Structure formats: structure tokens, C-alpha cells
Coordinates of C-alpha atoms in Angstrom, one line a residue:
M10 CA 20.2 -32.5 -1.1
R11 CA 20.4 -28.8 -2.0
L12 CA 23.6 -27.3 -3.2
L13 CA 24.2 -24.7 -0.3
E14 CA 23.5 -27.5 2.2
K15 CA 26.1 -29.7 0.7
V16 CA 28.6 -26.7 0.6
K17 CA 28.0 -26.1 4.4
T18 CA 28.3 -29.7 5.4
Q19 CA 31.0 -31.2 3.2
S20 CA 34.4 -30.2 2.0
P21 CA 35.9 -30.8 -0.5
I22 CA 33.2 -31.7 -2.8
V23 CA 33.6 -33.8 -6.1
L24 CA 31.8 -32.4 -9.3
D25 CA 31.1 -34.7 -12.3
G26 CA 33.1 -34.6 -15.4
G27 CA 32.6 -34.2 -19.2
L28 CA 29.2 -35.4 -20.2
A29 CA 29.7 -35.0 -23.9
T30 CA 33.2 -36.9 -23.6
T31 CA 31.5 -39.7 -21.7
L32 CA 28.8 -39.9 -24.4
E33 CA 31.3 -40.0 -27.1
Q34 CA 33.1 -42.9 -25.4
A35 CA 29.7 -44.7 -25.3
G36 CA 29.6 -44.4 -29.1
C37 CA 27.3 -41.4 -29.4
D38 CA 27.9 -39.0 -32.4
L39 CA 27.9 -35.4 -31.1
N40 CA 29.0 -33.7 -34.3
S41 CA 25.9 -31.4 -34.2
S42 CA 25.0 -27.9 -33.2
L43 CA 22.9 -29.6 -30.5
W44 CA 26.0 -31.4 -29.0
S45 CA 24.8 -33.6 -26.1
S46 CA 21.3 -32.4 -26.6
E47 CA 21.2 -34.5 -29.8
V48 CA 21.7 -37.5 -27.6
L49 CA 19.0 -36.2 -25.3
R50 CA 16.6 -36.2 -28.2
H51 CA 17.4 -39.6 -29.7
Q52 CA 19.1 -41.8 -27.0
P53 CA 18.1 -40.5 -23.6
I54 CA 19.0 -43.8 -22.0
K55 CA 22.7 -42.9 -22.8
I56 CA 22.3 -39.8 -20.9
K57 CA 21.1 -41.7 -17.8
Q58 CA 24.0 -44.1 -18.1
A59 CA 26.6 -41.3 -18.3
H60 CA 25.1 -39.8 -15.2
Q61 CA 25.2 -43.1 -13.5
D62 CA 28.9 -43.6 -14.4
F63 CA 29.7 -40.3 -12.7
T64 CA 27.5 -41.3 -9.6
N65 CA 29.4 -44.6 -9.5
A66 CA 32.7 -42.7 -9.7
G67 CA 31.9 -40.8 -6.5
A68 CA 30.6 -37.4 -7.8
D69 CA 28.7 -35.5 -5.2
I70 CA 27.3 -33.0 -7.7
I71 CA 25.8 -34.1 -11.1
L72 CA 24.9 -31.5 -13.7
T73 CA 21.8 -31.9 -15.9
S74 CA 22.2 -32.5 -19.6
T75 CA 20.8 -29.2 -20.5
Y76 CA 24.0 -27.2 -21.2
Q77 CA 23.0 -26.8 -24.9
A78 CA 19.3 -27.1 -24.4
S79 CA 18.0 -23.7 -24.8
Y80 CA 14.5 -23.1 -26.3
Q81 CA 16.1 -21.0 -28.9
T82 CA 18.4 -23.9 -29.9
F83 CA 15.5 -26.3 -30.4
T84 CA 13.2 -23.8 -32.0
D85 CA 15.9 -23.0 -34.6
I86 CA 15.6 -26.6 -35.9
G87 CA 11.9 -26.5 -36.1
M88 CA 10.8 -28.0 -32.7
Q89 CA 7.6 -26.7 -31.1
N90 CA 7.5 -25.6 -27.4
E91 CA 5.5 -28.8 -26.4
E92 CA 8.4 -31.0 -27.8
I93 CA 11.0 -28.9 -26.1
D94 CA 9.1 -29.1 -22.8
D95 CA 9.1 -32.9 -23.2
L96 CA 12.9 -32.8 -23.5
F97 CA 13.4 -31.0 -20.3
T98 CA 11.2 -33.5 -18.6
I99 CA 13.4 -36.3 -20.0
A100 CA 16.5 -34.6 -19.1
V101 CA 15.4 -34.2 -15.4
E102 CA 14.0 -37.8 -15.2
Q103 CA 17.3 -39.2 -16.5
V104 CA 19.4 -37.5 -14.0
M105 CA 17.1 -38.2 -11.1
D106 CA 17.0 -41.8 -11.9
A107 CA 20.8 -41.8 -11.8
T108 CA 21.4 -40.0 -8.5
N109 CA 20.6 -40.4 -4.8
N110 CA 19.6 -38.2 -1.9
N111 CA 23.2 -37.5 -0.9
Q112 CA 23.9 -36.0 -4.2
V113 CA 23.1 -32.5 -5.5
V114 CA 21.5 -32.1 -9.0
V115 CA 22.4 -28.8 -10.5
G116 CA 20.8 -27.4 -13.6
S117 CA 23.4 -26.7 -16.3
L118 CA 23.0 -23.5 -18.2
G119 CA 25.4 -22.9 -21.1
P120 CA 26.2 -19.3 -22.2
Y121 CA 24.7 -17.6 -25.2
G122 CA 27.9 -18.4 -27.0
A123 CA 27.1 -22.2 -26.7
Y124 CA 24.0 -21.5 -28.7
L125 CA 26.0 -20.0 -31.5
S126 CA 27.8 -23.3 -31.8
D127 CA 30.9 -21.6 -33.2
G128 CA 33.2 -21.9 -30.2
S129 CA 32.2 -18.6 -28.8
E130 CA 32.1 -19.9 -25.3
Y131 CA 36.0 -19.9 -25.5
T132 CA 36.2 -16.4 -27.0
G133 CA 33.3 -14.4 -25.8
N134 CA 33.1 -12.8 -29.3
Y135 CA 29.4 -11.9 -29.3
V136 CA 27.4 -8.8 -28.2
I137 CA 23.7 -8.7 -27.6
S138 CA 21.4 -6.7 -25.2
R139 CA 20.8 -7.5 -21.6
E140 CA 17.0 -8.1 -22.5
A141 CA 18.2 -10.6 -25.1
Y142 CA 20.3 -12.4 -22.5
F143 CA 17.4 -12.5 -20.2
K144 CA 15.0 -14.0 -22.8
F145 CA 17.6 -16.5 -23.8
H146 CA 18.3 -17.9 -20.3
E147 CA 14.7 -17.3 -18.7
Q148 CA 12.7 -20.0 -20.5
R149 CA 14.9 -22.9 -19.7
I150 CA 15.5 -21.8 -16.1
N151 CA 11.7 -21.8 -15.6
A152 CA 11.4 -25.1 -17.3
L153 CA 13.8 -26.7 -14.9
I154 CA 12.2 -25.0 -11.8
S155 CA 8.9 -26.3 -12.9
R156 CA 10.4 -29.8 -12.9
G157 CA 11.9 -29.5 -9.4
I158 CA 15.5 -28.1 -10.1
N159 CA 16.3 -25.1 -7.9
D160 CA 20.1 -25.2 -8.0
F161 CA 21.7 -23.8 -11.2
V162 CA 25.1 -23.1 -12.7
F163 CA 25.7 -20.7 -15.4
E164 CA 28.8 -22.3 -16.9
T165 CA 31.5 -21.7 -19.5
V166 CA 30.6 -18.0 -19.5
P167 CA 33.3 -16.1 -21.5
N168 CA 31.9 -12.5 -21.8
F169 CA 31.9 -9.8 -19.2
E170 CA 28.7 -8.3 -20.5
E171 CA 26.9 -11.7 -20.2
I172 CA 28.2 -12.0 -16.6
Q173 CA 26.7 -8.6 -15.7
A174 CA 23.4 -9.5 -17.4
I175 CA 23.2 -12.7 -15.4
I176 CA 24.1 -11.1 -12.1
E177 CA 22.1 -7.8 -12.4
N178 CA 19.1 -8.8 -14.5
I179 CA 18.5 -12.5 -14.5
I180 CA 19.2 -13.8 -11.0
P181 CA 17.4 -10.9 -9.2
S182 CA 14.2 -11.9 -11.0
Y183 CA 14.2 -15.3 -9.1
T184 CA 13.4 -16.0 -5.4
E185 CA 15.6 -17.1 -2.5
E186 CA 14.4 -20.7 -3.2
Q187 CA 16.8 -20.7 -6.2
T188 CA 20.6 -20.8 -5.8
F189 CA 22.9 -19.9 -8.7
W190 CA 26.6 -20.4 -9.2
L191 CA 28.7 -18.8 -12.0
S192 CA 31.6 -20.4 -13.7
V193 CA 33.6 -18.7 -16.4
T194 CA 36.3 -19.6 -19.1
V195 CA 39.6 -18.1 -19.1
D196 CA 42.5 -18.0 -21.6
D197 CA 46.0 -19.4 -20.8
T198 CA 47.0 -16.1 -19.3
G199 CA 44.3 -16.4 -16.8
N200 CA 42.2 -13.6 -18.1
L201 CA 38.5 -13.9 -19.0
S202 CA 38.1 -15.3 -22.5
D203 CA 36.8 -12.1 -23.9
G204 CA 40.0 -10.4 -22.9
T205 CA 38.7 -8.8 -19.7
E206 CA 41.5 -8.6 -17.1
F207 CA 40.8 -11.2 -14.4
E208 CA 41.5 -8.7 -11.6
K209 CA 38.6 -6.6 -13.0
L210 CA 36.3 -9.6 -12.9
I211 CA 37.5 -10.5 -9.4
D212 CA 36.7 -6.9 -8.1
Y213 CA 33.2 -7.2 -9.5
I214 CA 32.5 -10.6 -8.3
K215 CA 33.7 -9.7 -4.7
Q216 CA 30.8 -7.3 -4.5
K217 CA 28.2 -10.0 -5.4
G218 CA 28.6 -12.7 -2.7
T219 CA 24.9 -12.9 -1.8
I220 CA 23.9 -13.0 -5.4
I221 CA 26.6 -15.6 -6.5
P222 CA 27.5 -17.7 -3.5
I223 CA 29.7 -20.1 -5.6
F224 CA 32.1 -18.8 -8.4
G225 CA 34.6 -20.7 -10.4
I226 CA 36.2 -21.6 -13.8
N227 CA 35.4 -24.5 -16.1
C228 CA 36.4 -25.8 -19.5
S229 CA 39.7 -24.0 -19.4
S230 CA 43.2 -25.2 -19.2
V231 CA 45.1 -26.1 -15.9
K232 CA 47.6 -23.4 -16.9
G233 CA 45.0 -20.7 -17.3
I234 CA 43.3 -21.7 -14.0
N235 CA 46.4 -21.5 -12.1
R236 CA 47.3 -18.0 -13.5
S237 CA 43.7 -16.9 -12.4
L238 CA 44.5 -18.2 -9.0
D239 CA 47.6 -16.1 -9.0
K240 CA 45.5 -13.0 -10.1
G241 CA 43.3 -13.4 -7.0
L242 CA 40.7 -16.1 -7.6
A243 CA 41.3 -17.5 -4.1
S244 CA 40.9 -14.2 -2.5
L245 CA 37.1 -14.3 -3.2
G246 CA 34.6 -14.7 -0.3
Q247 CA 32.6 -17.1 -2.4
T248 CA 33.0 -20.8 -2.6
I249 CA 35.4 -21.6 -5.4
A250 CA 34.7 -24.4 -7.9
L251 CA 37.2 -25.5 -10.5
Y252 CA 36.5 -28.0 -13.3
P253 CA 39.1 -27.8 -16.1
N254 CA 39.0 -29.5 -19.5
G255 CA 41.8 -31.9 -20.5
G256 CA 43.9 -29.3 -22.2
S257 CA 42.9 -29.6 -25.8
H258 CA 41.8 -26.8 -28.1
Y259 CA 38.2 -26.9 -29.6
N260 CA 37.8 -26.4 -33.3
A261 CA 34.5 -24.9 -33.9
D262 CA 34.5 -25.7 -37.6
S263 CA 35.0 -29.4 -37.2
K264 CA 33.3 -29.5 -33.8
K265 CA 36.2 -31.6 -32.6
W266 CA 38.8 -31.2 -29.8
E267 CA 42.4 -30.9 -31.2
N268 CA 45.7 -31.8 -29.5
D269 CA 46.1 -34.6 -27.0
A270 CA 44.4 -34.1 -23.8
N271 CA 46.1 -34.9 -20.5
S272 CA 43.6 -35.0 -17.7
D273 CA 46.3 -36.3 -15.3
E274 CA 47.3 -32.6 -15.0
I275 CA 44.0 -32.0 -13.2
I276 CA 44.7 -34.8 -10.7
E277 CA 48.2 -33.4 -10.0
Q278 CA 46.8 -30.0 -9.2
V279 CA 44.2 -31.2 -6.7
P280 CA 46.5 -30.9 -3.6
R281 CA 47.4 -27.3 -4.5
W282 CA 43.8 -26.2 -5.1
L283 CA 42.7 -27.7 -1.9
M284 CA 45.5 -25.7 -0.2
E285 CA 44.3 -22.6 -1.9
G286 CA 40.9 -23.1 -0.5
V287 CA 39.0 -24.5 -3.5
Q288 CA 36.1 -26.5 -2.3
I289 CA 34.5 -28.0 -5.5
I290 CA 36.7 -29.8 -8.0
G291 CA 35.7 -31.9 -11.0
G292 CA 36.2 -32.1 -14.9
C293 CA 34.8 -30.6 -18.0
C294 CA 35.4 -31.7 -21.6
Q295 CA 37.9 -34.5 -22.2
T296 CA 37.4 -35.8 -18.7
T297 CA 35.7 -39.2 -17.9
P298 CA 34.2 -41.0 -14.9
E299 CA 37.6 -42.6 -14.4
D300 CA 39.2 -39.1 -14.0
I301 CA 36.5 -38.3 -11.4
K302 CA 37.3 -41.4 -9.6
K303 CA 40.9 -40.3 -9.4
I304 CA 39.9 -36.9 -8.2
R305 CA 37.9 -38.5 -5.5
H306 CA 40.8 -40.7 -4.4
S307 CA 43.2 -37.8 -4.5
M308 CA 41.0 -36.0 -2.0
S309 CA 40.9 -38.8 0.6

């Protein structure tokens, strides 16, 4: 099933949870600049098992294991394009084998900050040209399209300039056959992670409904997300998607999450978010298939 078809025919919709967290629970070591892509390279069956766990938990949307899988990331460690192509094939095969026709498979596209592997997806502290953003994202989008993926999410995007490059330069280069949703990160005040006032972002996104039919926030605290709702998130005409993290802080030096997570905060907020008109709810880092099962139950 395609993404917009699911949005039109079902509400609410359950998104999957933290792939990396689920892989770590399965004993995988993700202390690498490649993050879950390290598992994709060496233990692809673990990727399939994680997708299957989210399917079994009741997720309607499953994201591919390509968040960190940019060509630039793999080239930096000495891989050739043919080898990288094979990894994209494996990623798509694993998710397809773990899903059914009633689910939607969406290509996960991490921001440029994820490639930097220094926690920049939570600060937005990077500046490159729009042409560089285009080149970074284009190759893997094309790789996924050629393997049958036509629904995408640019997720964990913390930087207003990258958002503009995505909306004004990247998405318009594709056809109506492709659908793109955009998900950003916010700080605990509810502003975009690079410090851009959320009201400014909302004013911008309101004008882009035909380009970005789905907009939301991921890998941010429940506190920050609720403050973004207070700052106008629910006023958008787009379908709203929320998938927070468990509340911990990411240490880029150790590549570990610090502080205790409390994913129950997400479950507690589901009724409020549904009343605010949020249609897609799931989890990000520190959330598990068990959390997604609880989200599914809380919606019934």
C-alpha cells in the first residue's frame, strides 16, 4: 500500500519504533559511525527480525534501515558504488520480507547531520550549500526508487537551511509518483534544533502543502513536542506525524544515550495528540516493539 492511500483510508496510523534500539536489544553493537548500517553490512538478518518485530507489534508504517545509509557515508570507509548498491538491495529485501500488503514501507532518509556522526541531527550545527545537500540526498533516493520504494521521509532534520533545500531543490526534481514527508527535531522549548523559532518554521511549511503532505517531529522529547504543538504545529493543513524518543540525551562522543528513558510518557500523550488531530504516531530512539504495541492498544 502507498503512503497517501493509507493516510486517506485509515486514522489513526501506527508508525514503527527505534530500529537501532531494537537491534541493540538483539545484541548488535552499534557503536560505529554507521550506526544501524553497520548491522545492515554484517548481520542483515537482524534487520529483518527487527522489522518483523514491529510488524508483529501492529505498526502500519515500517521505515527502511537506510537512515544512515548515504553513499557518502559508505564511500568514506572505502566501499565502492557496486558494494553500496548491494546494501540498498539488501535493505529493501529485508523490509519487504517482513511486511505485508496492508503496511506501507517508507524510505528513511537521515539528514546531513547524521552523516557527520557527531550528534548534529540534534543541534543543526552545520552549513553546506544547497547543491551539496542535493548531491548528498539524491543518490540514495534514486537507489531506493530503482528498488521499488516511492514513499520517503526526510527525518530528524534539525536545520532550517536543509529543510529549505529539501523542499525547494530536492523534492521538485522528482515526479508525482514519489511522496515525501518531512520530520524535524526540536529542542525542549519547542523550537527547531538549530534555534529557528518554531512559528517561523510553521509559517514556511504552511505554504508547502502540495510538496510536503505529511509533516512532523521525531527523535525529540515529549516535552519539546508538546511545546511545538502549543506553538502552532496542529494548525498545519498537512497530516501530522509524531514519533518521539524515550527522553534521553545523545552523547555524540560516546555514541550512547544518557539518562534514563521513559517511553511511557509517549503512551500517556497519545490521547492528547489524537485530540489535537495528529494522525501518525510511533516512536524513535529508545522505543521498542513493545512500546509500539502499547501505542496501538492506546488508540483502540
